[in-house]
Coordinates of C-alpha atoms in Angstrom, one line a residue:
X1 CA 4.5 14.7 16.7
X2 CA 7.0 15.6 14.4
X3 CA 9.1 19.0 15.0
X4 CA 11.2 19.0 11.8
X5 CA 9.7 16.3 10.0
X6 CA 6.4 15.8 8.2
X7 CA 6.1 12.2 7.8
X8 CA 3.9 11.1 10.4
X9 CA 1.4 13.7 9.8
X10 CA 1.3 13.2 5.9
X11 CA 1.7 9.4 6.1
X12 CA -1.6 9.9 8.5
X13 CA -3.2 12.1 5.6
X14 CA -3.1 9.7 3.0
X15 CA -4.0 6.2 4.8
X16 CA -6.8 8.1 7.0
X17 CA -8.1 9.8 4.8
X18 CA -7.7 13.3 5.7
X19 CA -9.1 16.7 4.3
X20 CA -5.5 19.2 5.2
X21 CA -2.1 18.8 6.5
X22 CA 0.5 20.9 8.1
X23 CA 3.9 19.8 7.7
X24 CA 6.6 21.6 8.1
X25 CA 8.6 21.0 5.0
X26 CA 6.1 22.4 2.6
X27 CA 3.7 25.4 4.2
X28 CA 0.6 26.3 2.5
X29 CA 1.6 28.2 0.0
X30 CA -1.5 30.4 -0.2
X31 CA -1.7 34.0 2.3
X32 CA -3.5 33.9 3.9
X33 CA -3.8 30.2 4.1
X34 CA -7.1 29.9 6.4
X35 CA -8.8 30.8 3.3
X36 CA -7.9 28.5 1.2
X37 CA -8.3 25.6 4.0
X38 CA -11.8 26.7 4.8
X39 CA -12.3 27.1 0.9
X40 CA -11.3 23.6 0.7
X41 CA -13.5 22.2 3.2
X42 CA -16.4 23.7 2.5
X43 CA -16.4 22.2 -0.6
X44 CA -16.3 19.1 0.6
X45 CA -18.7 19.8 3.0
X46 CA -21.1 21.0 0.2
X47 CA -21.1 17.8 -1.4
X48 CA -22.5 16.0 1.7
X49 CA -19.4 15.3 3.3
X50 CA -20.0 15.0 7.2
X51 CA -16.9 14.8 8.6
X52 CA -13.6 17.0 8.3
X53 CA -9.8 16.0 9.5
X54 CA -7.1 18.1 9.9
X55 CA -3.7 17.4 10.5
X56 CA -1.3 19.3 12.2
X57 CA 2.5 18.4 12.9
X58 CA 4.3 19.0 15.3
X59 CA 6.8 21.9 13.9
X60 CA 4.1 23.2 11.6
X61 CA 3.9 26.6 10.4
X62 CA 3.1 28.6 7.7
X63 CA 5.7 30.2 5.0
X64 CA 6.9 33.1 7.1
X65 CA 7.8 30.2 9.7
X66 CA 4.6 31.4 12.1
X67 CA 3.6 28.5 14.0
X68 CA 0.3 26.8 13.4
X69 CA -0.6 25.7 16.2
X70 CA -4.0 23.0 16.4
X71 CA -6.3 25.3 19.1
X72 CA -6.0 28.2 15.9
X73 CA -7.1 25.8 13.3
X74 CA -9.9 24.5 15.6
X75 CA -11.0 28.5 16.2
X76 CA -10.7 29.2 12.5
X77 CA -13.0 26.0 11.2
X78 CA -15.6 27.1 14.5
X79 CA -16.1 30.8 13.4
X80 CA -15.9 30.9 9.8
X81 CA -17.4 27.8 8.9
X82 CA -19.5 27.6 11.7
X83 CA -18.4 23.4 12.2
X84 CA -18.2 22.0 15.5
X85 CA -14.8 21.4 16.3
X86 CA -12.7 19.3 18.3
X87 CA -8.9 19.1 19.2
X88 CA -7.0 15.5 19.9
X89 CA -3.6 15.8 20.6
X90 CA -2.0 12.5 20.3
X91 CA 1.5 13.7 21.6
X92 CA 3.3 10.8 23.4
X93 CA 0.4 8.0 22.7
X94 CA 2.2 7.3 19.3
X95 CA 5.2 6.1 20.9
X96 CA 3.3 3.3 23.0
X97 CA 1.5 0.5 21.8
X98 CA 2.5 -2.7 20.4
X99 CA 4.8 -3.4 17.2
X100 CA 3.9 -3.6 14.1
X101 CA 4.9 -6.4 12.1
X102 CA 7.5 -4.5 10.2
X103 CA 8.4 -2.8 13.4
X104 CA 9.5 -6.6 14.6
X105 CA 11.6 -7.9 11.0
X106 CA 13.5 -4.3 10.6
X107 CA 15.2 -4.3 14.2
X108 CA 16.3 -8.1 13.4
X109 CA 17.7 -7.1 9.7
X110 CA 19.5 -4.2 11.1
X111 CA 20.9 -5.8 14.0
X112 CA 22.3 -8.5 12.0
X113 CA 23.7 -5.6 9.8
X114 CA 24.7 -3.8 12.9
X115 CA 27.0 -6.8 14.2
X116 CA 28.8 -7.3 10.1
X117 CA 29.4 -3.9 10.8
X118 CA 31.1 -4.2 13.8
X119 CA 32.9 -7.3 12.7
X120 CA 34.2 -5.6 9.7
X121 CA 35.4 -2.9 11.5
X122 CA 39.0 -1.0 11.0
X123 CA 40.3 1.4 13.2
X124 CA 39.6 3.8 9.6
X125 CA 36.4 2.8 9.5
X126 CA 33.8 5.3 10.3
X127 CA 31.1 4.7 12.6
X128 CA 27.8 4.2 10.9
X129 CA 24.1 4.1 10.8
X130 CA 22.2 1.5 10.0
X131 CA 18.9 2.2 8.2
X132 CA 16.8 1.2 5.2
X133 CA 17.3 2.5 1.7
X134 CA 14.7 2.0 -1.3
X135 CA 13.9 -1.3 0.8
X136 CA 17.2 -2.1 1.5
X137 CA 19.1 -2.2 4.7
X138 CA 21.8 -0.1 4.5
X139 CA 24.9 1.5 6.1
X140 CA 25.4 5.5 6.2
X141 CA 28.1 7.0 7.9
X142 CA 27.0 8.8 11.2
X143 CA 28.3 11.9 10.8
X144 CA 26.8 12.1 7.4
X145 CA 23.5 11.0 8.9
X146 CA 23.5 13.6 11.3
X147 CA 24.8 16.5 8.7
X148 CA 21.5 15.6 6.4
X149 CA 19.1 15.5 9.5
X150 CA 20.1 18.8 10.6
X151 CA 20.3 20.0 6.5
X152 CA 16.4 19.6 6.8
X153 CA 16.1 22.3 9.4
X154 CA 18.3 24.9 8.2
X155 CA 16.4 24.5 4.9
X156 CA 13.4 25.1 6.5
X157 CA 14.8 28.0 8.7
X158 CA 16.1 29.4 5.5
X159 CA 12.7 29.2 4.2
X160 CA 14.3 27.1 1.5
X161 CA 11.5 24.5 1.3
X162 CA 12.0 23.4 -1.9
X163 CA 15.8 22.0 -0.9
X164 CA 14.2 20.7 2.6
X165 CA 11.3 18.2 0.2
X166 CA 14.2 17.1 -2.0
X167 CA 16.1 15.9 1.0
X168 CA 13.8 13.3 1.9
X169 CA 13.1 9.8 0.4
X170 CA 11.2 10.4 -3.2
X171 CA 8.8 8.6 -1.3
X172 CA 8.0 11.4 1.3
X173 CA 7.6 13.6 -2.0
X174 CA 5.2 11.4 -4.2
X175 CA 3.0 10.9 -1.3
X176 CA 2.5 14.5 -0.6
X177 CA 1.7 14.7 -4.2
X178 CA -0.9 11.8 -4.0
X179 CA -2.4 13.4 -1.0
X180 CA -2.9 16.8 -2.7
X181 CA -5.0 14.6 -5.4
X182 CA -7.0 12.5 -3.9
X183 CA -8.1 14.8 -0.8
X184 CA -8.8 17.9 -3.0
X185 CA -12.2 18.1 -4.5
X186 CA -11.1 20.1 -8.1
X187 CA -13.9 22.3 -9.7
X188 CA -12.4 22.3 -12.8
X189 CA -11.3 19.2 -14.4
X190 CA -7.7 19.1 -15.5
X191 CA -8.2 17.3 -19.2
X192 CA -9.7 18.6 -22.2
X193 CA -12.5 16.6 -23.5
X194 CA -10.8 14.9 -25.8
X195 CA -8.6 13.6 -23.6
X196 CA -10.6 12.4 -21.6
X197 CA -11.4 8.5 -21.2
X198 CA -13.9 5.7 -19.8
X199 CA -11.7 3.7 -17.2
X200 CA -13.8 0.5 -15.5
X201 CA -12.3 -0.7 -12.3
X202 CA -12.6 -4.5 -11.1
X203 CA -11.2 -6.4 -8.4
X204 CA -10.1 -10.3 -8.9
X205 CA -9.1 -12.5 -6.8
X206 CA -9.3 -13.1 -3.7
X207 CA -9.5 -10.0 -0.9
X208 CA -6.7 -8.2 0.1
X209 CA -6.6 -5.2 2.7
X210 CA -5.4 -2.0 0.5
X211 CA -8.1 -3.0 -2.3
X212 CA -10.6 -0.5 -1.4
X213 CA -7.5 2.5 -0.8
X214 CA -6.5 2.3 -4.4
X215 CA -10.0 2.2 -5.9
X216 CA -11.0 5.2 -3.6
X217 CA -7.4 6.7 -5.2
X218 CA -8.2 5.9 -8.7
X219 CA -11.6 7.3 -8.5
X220 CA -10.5 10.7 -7.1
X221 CA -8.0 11.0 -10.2
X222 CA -10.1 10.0 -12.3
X223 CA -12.5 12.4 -11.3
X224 CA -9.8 15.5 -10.8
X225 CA -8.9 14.7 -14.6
X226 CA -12.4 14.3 -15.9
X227 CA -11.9 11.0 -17.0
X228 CA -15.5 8.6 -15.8
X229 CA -14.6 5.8 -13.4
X230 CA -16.6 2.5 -13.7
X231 CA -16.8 0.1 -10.8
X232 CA -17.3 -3.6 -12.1
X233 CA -18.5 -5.7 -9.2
X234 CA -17.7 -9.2 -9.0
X235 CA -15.1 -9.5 -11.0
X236 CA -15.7 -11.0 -14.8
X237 CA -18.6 -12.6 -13.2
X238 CA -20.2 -9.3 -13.0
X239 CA -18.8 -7.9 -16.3
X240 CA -21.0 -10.5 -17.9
X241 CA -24.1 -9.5 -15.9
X242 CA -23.7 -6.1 -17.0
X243 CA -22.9 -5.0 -13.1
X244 CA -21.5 -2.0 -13.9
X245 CA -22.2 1.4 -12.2
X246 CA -20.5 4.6 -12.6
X247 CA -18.4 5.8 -8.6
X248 CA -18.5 9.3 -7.4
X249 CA -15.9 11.4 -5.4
X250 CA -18.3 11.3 -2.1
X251 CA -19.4 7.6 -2.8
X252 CA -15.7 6.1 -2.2
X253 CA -15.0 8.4 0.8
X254 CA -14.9 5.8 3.6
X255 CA -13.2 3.4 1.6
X256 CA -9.4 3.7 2.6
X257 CA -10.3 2.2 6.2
X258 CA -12.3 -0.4 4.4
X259 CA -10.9 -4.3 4.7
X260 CA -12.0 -6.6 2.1
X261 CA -13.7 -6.0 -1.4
X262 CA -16.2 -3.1 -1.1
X263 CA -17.0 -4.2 -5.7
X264 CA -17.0 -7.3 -4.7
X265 CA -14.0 -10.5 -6.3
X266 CA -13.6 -13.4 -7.4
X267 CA -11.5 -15.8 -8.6
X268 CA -13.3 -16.4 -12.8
X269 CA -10.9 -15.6 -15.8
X270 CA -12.1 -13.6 -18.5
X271 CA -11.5 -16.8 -21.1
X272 CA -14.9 -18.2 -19.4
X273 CA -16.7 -16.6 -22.3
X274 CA -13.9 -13.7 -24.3
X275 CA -16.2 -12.9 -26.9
X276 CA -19.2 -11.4 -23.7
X277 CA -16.4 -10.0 -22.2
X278 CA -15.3 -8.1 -25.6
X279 CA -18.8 -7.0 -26.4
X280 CA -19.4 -5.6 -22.5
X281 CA -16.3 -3.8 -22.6
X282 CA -17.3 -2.2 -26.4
X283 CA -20.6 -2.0 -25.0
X284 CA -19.6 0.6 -22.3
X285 CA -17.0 2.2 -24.6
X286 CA -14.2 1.3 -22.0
X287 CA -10.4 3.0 -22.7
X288 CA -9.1 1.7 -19.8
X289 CA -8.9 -1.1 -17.6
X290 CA -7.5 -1.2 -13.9
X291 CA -7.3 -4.8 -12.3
X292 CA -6.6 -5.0 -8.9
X293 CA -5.5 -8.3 -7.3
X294 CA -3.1 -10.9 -7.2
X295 CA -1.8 -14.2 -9.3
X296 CA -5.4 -14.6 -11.1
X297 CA -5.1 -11.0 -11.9
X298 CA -1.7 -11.4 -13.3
X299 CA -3.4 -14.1 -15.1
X300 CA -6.2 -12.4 -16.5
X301 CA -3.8 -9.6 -18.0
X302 CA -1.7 -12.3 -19.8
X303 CA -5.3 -13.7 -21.4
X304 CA -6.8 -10.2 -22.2
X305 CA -2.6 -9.3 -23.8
X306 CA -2.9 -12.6 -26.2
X307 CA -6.2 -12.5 -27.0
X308 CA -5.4 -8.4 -28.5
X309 CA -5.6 -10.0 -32.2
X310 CA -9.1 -11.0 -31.9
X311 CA -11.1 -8.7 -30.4
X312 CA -10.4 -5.0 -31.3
X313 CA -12.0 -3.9 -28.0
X314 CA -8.9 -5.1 -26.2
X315 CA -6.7 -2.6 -27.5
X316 CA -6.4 -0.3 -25.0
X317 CA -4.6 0.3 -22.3
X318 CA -4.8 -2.1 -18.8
X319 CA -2.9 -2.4 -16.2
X320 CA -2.7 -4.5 -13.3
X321 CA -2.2 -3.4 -9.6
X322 CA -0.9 -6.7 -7.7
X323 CA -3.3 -6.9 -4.4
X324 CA -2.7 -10.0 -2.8
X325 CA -1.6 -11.6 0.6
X326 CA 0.5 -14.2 -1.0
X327 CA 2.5 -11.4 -2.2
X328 CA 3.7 -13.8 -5.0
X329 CA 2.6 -11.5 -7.4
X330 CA 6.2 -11.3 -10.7
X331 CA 8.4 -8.5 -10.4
X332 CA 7.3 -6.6 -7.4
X333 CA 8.8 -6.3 -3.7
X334 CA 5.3 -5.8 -2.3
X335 CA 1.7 -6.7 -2.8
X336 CA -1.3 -4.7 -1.2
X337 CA -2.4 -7.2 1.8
X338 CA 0.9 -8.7 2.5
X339 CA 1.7 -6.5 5.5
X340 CA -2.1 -6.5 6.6
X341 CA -2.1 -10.0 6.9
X342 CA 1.3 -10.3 8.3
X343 CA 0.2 -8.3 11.2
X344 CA -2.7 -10.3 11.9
X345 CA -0.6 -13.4 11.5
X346 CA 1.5 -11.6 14.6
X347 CA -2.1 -10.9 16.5
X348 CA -2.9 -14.1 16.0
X349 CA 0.7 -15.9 17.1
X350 CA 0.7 -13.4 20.0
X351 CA -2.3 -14.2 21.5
X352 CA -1.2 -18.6 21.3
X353 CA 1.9 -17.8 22.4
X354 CA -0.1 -16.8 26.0
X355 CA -1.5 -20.4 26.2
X356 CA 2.0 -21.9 24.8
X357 CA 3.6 -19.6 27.5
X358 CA 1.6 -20.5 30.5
X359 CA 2.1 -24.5 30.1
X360 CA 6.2 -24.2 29.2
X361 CA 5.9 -27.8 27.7
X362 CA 3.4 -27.1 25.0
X363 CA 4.3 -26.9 20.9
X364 CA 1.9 -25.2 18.5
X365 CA 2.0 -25.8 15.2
X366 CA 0.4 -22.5 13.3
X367 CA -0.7 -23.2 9.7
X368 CA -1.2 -20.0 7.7
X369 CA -2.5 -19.2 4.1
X370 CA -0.2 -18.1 1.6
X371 CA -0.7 -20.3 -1.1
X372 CA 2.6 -21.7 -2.8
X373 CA 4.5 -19.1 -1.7
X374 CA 6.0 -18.7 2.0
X375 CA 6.0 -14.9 2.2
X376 CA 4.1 -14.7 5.3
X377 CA 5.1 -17.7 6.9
X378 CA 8.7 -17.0 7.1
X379 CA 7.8 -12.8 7.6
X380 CA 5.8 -14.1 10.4
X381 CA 8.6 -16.2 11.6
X382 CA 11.0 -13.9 11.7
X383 CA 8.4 -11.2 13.5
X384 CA 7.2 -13.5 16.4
X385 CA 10.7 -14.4 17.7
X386 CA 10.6 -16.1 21.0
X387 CA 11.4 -15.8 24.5
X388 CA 12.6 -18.4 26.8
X389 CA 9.4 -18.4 28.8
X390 CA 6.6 -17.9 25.5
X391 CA 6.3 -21.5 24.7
X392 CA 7.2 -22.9 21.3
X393 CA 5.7 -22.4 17.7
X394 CA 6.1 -23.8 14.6
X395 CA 4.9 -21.6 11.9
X396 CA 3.6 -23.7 8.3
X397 CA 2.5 -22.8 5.2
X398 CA -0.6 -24.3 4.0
X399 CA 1.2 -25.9 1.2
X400 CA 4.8 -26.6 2.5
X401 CA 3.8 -30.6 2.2
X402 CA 1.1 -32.6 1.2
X403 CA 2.4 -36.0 3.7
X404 CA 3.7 -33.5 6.3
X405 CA 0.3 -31.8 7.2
X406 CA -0.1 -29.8 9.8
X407 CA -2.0 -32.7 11.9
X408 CA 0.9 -34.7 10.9
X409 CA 3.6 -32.6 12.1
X410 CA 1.3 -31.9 15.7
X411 CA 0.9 -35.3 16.4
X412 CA 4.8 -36.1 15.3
X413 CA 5.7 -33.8 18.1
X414 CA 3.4 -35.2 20.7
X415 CA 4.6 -38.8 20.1
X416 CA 7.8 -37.9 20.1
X417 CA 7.9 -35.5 23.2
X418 CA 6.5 -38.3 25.7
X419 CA 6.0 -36.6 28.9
X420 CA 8.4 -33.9 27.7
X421 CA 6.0 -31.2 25.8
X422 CA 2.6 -31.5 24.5
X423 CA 1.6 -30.0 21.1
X424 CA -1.9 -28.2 19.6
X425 CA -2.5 -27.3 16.5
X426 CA -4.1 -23.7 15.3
X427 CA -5.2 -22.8 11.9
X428 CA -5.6 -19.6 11.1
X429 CA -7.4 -19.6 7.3
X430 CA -9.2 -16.4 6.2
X431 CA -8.5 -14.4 9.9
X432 CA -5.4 -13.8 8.0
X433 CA -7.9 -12.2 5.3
X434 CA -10.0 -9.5 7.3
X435 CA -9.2 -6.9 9.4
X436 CA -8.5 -3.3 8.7
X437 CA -6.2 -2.5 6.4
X438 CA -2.4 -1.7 8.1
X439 CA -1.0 2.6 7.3
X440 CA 1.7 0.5 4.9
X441 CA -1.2 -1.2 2.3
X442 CA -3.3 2.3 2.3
X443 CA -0.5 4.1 1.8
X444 CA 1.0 1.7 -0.9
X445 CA -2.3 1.5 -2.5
X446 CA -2.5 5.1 -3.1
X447 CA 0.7 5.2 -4.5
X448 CA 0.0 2.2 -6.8
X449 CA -3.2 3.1 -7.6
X450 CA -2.2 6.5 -9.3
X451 CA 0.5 5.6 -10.8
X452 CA -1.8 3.0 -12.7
X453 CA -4.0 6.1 -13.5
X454 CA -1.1 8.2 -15.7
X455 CA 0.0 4.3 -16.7
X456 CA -3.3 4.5 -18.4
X457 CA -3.6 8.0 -19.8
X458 CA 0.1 8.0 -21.0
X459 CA -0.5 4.9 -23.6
X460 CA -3.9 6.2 -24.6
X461 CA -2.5 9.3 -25.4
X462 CA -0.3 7.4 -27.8
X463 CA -3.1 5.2 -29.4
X464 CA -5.1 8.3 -30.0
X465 CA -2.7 9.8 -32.7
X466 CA -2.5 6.2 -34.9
X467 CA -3.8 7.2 -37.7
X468 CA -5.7 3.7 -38.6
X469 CA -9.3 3.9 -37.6
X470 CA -9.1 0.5 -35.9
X471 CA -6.2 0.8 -33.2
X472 CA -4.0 -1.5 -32.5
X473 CA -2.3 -1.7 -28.6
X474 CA 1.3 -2.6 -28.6
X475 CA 2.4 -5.1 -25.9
X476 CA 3.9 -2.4 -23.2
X477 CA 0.3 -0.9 -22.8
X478 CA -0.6 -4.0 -20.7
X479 CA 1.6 -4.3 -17.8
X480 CA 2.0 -4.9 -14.3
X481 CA 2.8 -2.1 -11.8
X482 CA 5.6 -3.0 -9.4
X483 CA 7.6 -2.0 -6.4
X484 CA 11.2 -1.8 -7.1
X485 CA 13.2 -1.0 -4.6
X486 CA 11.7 3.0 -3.4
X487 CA 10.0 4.0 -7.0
X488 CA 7.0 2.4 -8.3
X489 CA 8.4 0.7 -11.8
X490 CA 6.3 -0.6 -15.0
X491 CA 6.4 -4.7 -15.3
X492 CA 5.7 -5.7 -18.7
X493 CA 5.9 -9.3 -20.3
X494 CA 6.2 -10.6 -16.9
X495 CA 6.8 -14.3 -16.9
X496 CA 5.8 -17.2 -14.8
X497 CA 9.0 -18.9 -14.2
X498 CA 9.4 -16.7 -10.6
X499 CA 6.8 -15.9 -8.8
X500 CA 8.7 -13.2 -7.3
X501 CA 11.4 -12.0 -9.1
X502 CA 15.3 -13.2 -8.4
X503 CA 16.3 -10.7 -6.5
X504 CA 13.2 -10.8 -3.5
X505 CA 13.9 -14.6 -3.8
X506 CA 17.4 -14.2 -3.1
X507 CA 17.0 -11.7 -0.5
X508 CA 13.6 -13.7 1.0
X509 CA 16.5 -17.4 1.2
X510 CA 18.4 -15.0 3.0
X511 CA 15.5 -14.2 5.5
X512 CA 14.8 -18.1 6.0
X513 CA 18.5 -18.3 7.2
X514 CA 18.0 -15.5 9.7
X515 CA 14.8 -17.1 10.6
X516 CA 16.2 -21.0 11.2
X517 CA 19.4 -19.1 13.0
X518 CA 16.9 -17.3 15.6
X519 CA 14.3 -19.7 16.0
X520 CA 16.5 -23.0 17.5
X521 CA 15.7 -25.9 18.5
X522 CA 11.5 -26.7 17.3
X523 CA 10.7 -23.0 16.8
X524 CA 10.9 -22.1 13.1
X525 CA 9.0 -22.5 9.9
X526 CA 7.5 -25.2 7.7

């Protein structure tokens, strides 16, 4: 679906893994573009690629606004390219199902902002819109809301699709970008040789869904610029074994679906031995180095950073891509895995709340991971709000207390409920781990992942023209890349004393008021 608007079948594109799109905001701009589809495909195909996805909005059509309709592309990949080929039209399926997690939180946050609103009303006061802004609930007036929605299809009538893509989010615009890279096989790579660099990839910590999206997107750039992408499996651990192999634009291709670590993580610090770790990294004449995962990642960066003045081959450029479901990772909004695991924290809470719902006097206390940090507990809070008839939950984090466990807190509320309400205990552990990765982490993690890429060719651009033979990284060419609001920012000398910044802290205590305000009575979190 989508008549006037792309974002569906782009957003689609980039977490499935798709070969073309049709959106309406941004035509192919070659004529006639069936060539340079099939062109496209075929190369893919050519390389051993079995399988070909296409795309097709809603309101798609080419740049003299002639519809493209699916049936045509399907005739056009079956005669010229000989490929058997099928049609699925989703139409009104994407409006059923059940909620996402974010799908749950955002109606809560803007009906909160919906009633200030209201209560803050004058009779001046225009009537607005509440929607989210770079992550932000906000208020737009409605008449301006409507004026921009319906500035989007006169631009495109106009055939003015440069002024229809700068009138959505610079989100919608980076992602078609990211999709262009890392679905188009390139036959010419797009560095000189000397440009070029040696950029391993490792994962550390523990799992996160979105891990395997952004190493799939890293390789593909790296591979479009001619750069050689190194996979190191299992972490530091594997750097010292010398399990290093070199990744391929066909060998990553099913990877964006993948849950998990496809290289393999763990949770070992490069100071187990610094000096092996040195001479591995001079050993494969590495320029660049991509970690992806959370707080021991963060922590790895720090220890590779200090230890600069002692081993030459750590001057060069890293950067770290925070991948965890803590999200607890400094200075970001978001971590890969965070909204994965929230929605399987809402499977999981869904499917006790049957039992909790069938016997009205029964408690369950839910314990989740999360580490120190109560992201997901009070996310999941706020997502699973309750019904009269669902039963009761209580929602804990795995480290809330060490006296008030959660077989404490269970058999607190049995004792004290008599012949009231019974209570049961679930823990959830690594469930909250597996899974295939939600649209929001692959997405993310493409985004992420390439902006670590020119992270990493922008600062060793700069350490090739020092003139010394030995070079010498400053301290910005190690940093953290973050979420900040709707643009994807550069963290560098993060510190340890927040875990998540002040501002997400701020805003999060604000969440845990909502969710002690909805929950009542036991319902809540721990």
């Amino acid at each position: 679906m989508g008549r006037h608007c792309g974002w569906l079948a782009l957003l689609a594109g980039v977490s499935g893994g798709a070969d073309f799109i049709f959106i309406p905001e941004r035509p192919p701009e070659a004529n006639p573009w069936e060539d340079f589809m099939c062109e496209t495909i075929q190369r893919h195909r050519q390389i051993g690629k079995r399988k070909t996805i296409v795309i097709v909005a809603e309101g798609a059509h080419d740049s003299n606004l002639q519809p493209i309709h699916a049936n045509y592309v399907k005739d056009v990949l079956t005669e010229r390219l000989g490929l058997d080929t099928r049609v699925t039209t989703l139409g009104h399926t994407q409006r059923g199902g059940k909620p996402c997690a974010l799908d749950r939180t955002l109606p809560t946050l803007q009906g909160v902002e919906a009633v200030n609103a209201l209560l803050e009303a004058t009779p001046d006061t225009p009537s607005y819109m509440i929607g989210i802004r770079e992550n932000k609930i906000t208020r737009v007036p409605l008449m301006e809301a409507v004026a921009m929605t319906k500035a989007v299809a006169d631009a495109i009538a106009a055939k003015e699709f440069t002024k229809a893509m700068s009138l959505r989010d610079p989100e919608f615009v980076q992602s078609l970008e990211n999709f262009f890279t890392i679905s188009t096989l390139y036959t010419e790579k797009q560095l000189p040789e000397d440009q070029r660099m040696r950029i391993a990839i490792m994962h550390i910590g523990a799992p996160a869904g979105g891990m395997n999206a952004a190493t799939r997107a890293a390789v593909r750039y790296c591979i479009k610029q001619g750069h050689t992408p190194l996979a190191v499996h299992n972490g530091f651990r594997g750097l010292l074994d010398d399990n290093i192999h070199e990744l391929s634009w066909l060998g990553v291709d099913g990877w964006a679906a993948r849950g998990g670590s496809e290289l393999g993580t763990n949770r070992i610090l490069p100071e187990v031995d610094l000096g092996a770790v040195a001479s591995r990294l001079q050993e494969h004449n590495v320029q660049g180095l991509m970690l992806i995962g959370g707080f021991e990642a963060f922590n790895s960066l720090l220890i590779l950073d200090n230890a600069r003045k002692l081993y030459p081959s750590f001057n060069i450029p890293m950067a770290h891509l925070p991948a965890t479901i803590s999200n607890n990772v400094p200075l970001t909004e978001f971590s890969l895995g965070s909204d994965t695991s929230l929605n399987a924290l809402v499977d999981a809470c869904d499917s006790i709340k049957q039992s909790a719902s069938a016997s009205r006097n029964r408690v369950f206390v839910v314990e989740t991971q999360g580490g120190k940090c109560g992201y997901i507990a009070t996310m999941g809070a706020l997502a699973d709000a309750k019904g009269k008839s669902e039963g009761r939950l209580v929602i804990r984090n795995e480290c809330a207390s060490t006296v008030y466990t959660t077989e404490v807190i269970t058999k607190m509320i049995k004792e004290e409920g008599g012949s009231l309400f019974d209570s049961r205990s679930a823990s959830l552990g690594h469930t909250l781990q597996g899974g295939v990765p939600s649209p929001m982490d692959r997405a993310r993690a493409t985004r992420l992942s390439l902006r670590c890429m020119s992270f990493l060719e922008e600062h060793h651009a700069k350490l090739q023209v020092q003139p010394s033979r030995v070079k010498v990284a400053p301290a910005e060419s190690a940093a953290v890349i973050t979420i900040q609001g709707s643009t994807v920012e550069v963290g560098v000398g993060a510190g340890y004393g927040d875990t998540r910044g002040y501002e997400a802290s701020t805003r999060e205590g604000g969440v845990v008021g909502w969710v002690q305000g909805f929950s009542g009575g036991v319902g809540g979190t721990v």
